[in-house]
């Protein structure tokens, strides 16, 4: 979908989109069209349930006296209330609407939408386009027999707004973030016979084209470093494990700040291993690399928009399979940290991957902070559902920043507790730590406590995104499937707090 900004209406869009505020108050442009069409918009509003509430749409098809095939009236809510997220969602819903009705070229007349609000018209217009682009994502490469009538139609979206150059400039940056989100969605959507540690590594390597330095640790190298926790998870698979280190160095030369670190769980398929999962829904476990996918997409976003900051992304990539060579319940492994781990349940594998990845990251890079992302526990879905991720942290300031960034981009995260009593639940009788807690109690917390044992004094936060990496329903800016959750959140965390 091609997105452009102009100050004047293009000659012949086939869909003309205009706004109406709450209580059916037409915007200036809408009022003009209403006049030209003999009051068709006013009649359409009263003939429908359209009140002008946000994200409502009503169409006037084949209006007399206009070249456009349809006029779409879009609800804006009360004047001055539409904000960044609201307008992103409007852009997203609009794209879905236009594709549903078969529009090919649409123009949105953005006039006075921002009046009385806090955000400038060009910035809001850019965010409308950003939402539109985010929603336009599709993963269709394996559909070979799709009927033309079920394919999306919208090929071009023109945003007619004041300050088109400024809007374009703001959008340019957001568009690079969307590139990162799309990359994550692609990686998460790919099946596990296509994306496994070696091929996911190859995908990460494509970022070197944007100036990201990509370094790959093979199993031999990992073994030398003592990463037996991660290697143990991968040992049942015929696919080799990998650890990938991606570095973006965008900080001004004089900057002496330590870099920021992001660590991702990349289990390219999680069968559970010998503690095998039930068959129903197991296909979902292709997206158990959603944390790694988000870190890779984040690196793409940061490099794409030339972020002025030094960042490292570390992803641990393994496939968790049952086989004759698979790790057994009861096995004890010595992690890179030197701590021994008793494996009680081979399905609690993500924390084993992260244990070595976190330890490696903090000892090698001494980062300013580490944030890990992982589809770590079903228990976080029990606790929070599929509306927000859990955040666990040893640093209140970092946790607060993550919560704020999540609010700002519409990827909410909810602070979860840590504590000594949970920590005790993972003491092992024969090793330093075991990989599960008591029964199923506080499952997402004991998982986070496990990670904390592999973090020293480094400020750290863990995002349990098990409920967020995949969606079964379309929402504003996120079509169903891989969501790319985490990319926008962490891009915003960095932009708002750390970039100079
Ligand atoms: N990858 C799963 C967690 C998960 C579940 C992610 C559902 C997305 C949707 C993780 O590796 C796992 O299996 N966790 C176990 C831990 C248990 C064995 C302590 C779980 O949550 O059941
Ligand atoms: Mn598992
Ligand atoms: Zn898993």
mmCIF file of C-alpha atoms and ligand atoms in Angstrom, residues 265 267 270 277 285 288 320 347 349-350 375-376, ligand 3:
data_model
loop_
_atom_site.group_PDB
_atom_site.id
_atom_site.type_symbol
_atom_site.label_atom_id
_atom_site.label_comp_id
_atom_site.label_asym_id
_atom_site.label_seq_id
_atom_site.Cartn_x
_atom_site.Cartn_y
_atom_site.Cartn_z
ATOM 1 C CA UNK A 265 13.724 -16.344 23.911
ATOM 2 C CA UNK A 267 12.431 -21.482 20.836
ATOM 3 C CA UNK A 270 8.340 -26.039 21.651
ATOM 4 C CA UNK A 277 2.733 -31.124 25.431
ATOM 5 C CA UNK A 285 4.341 -23.339 19.624
ATOM 6 C CA UNK A 288 7.580 -19.618 20.875
ATOM 7 C CA UNK A 320 12.730 -28.192 21.949
ATOM 8 C CA UNK A 347 8.752 -27.964 28.952
ATOM 9 C CA UNK A 349 12.769 -24.614 28.585
ATOM 10 C CA UNK A 350 12.557 -20.903 27.875
ATOM 11 C CA UNK A 375 6.718 -16.289 25.540
ATOM 12 C CA UNK A 376 7.644 -17.818 28.846
HETATM 13 ZN ZN1 LIG B 3 8.391 -22.482 25.433
#
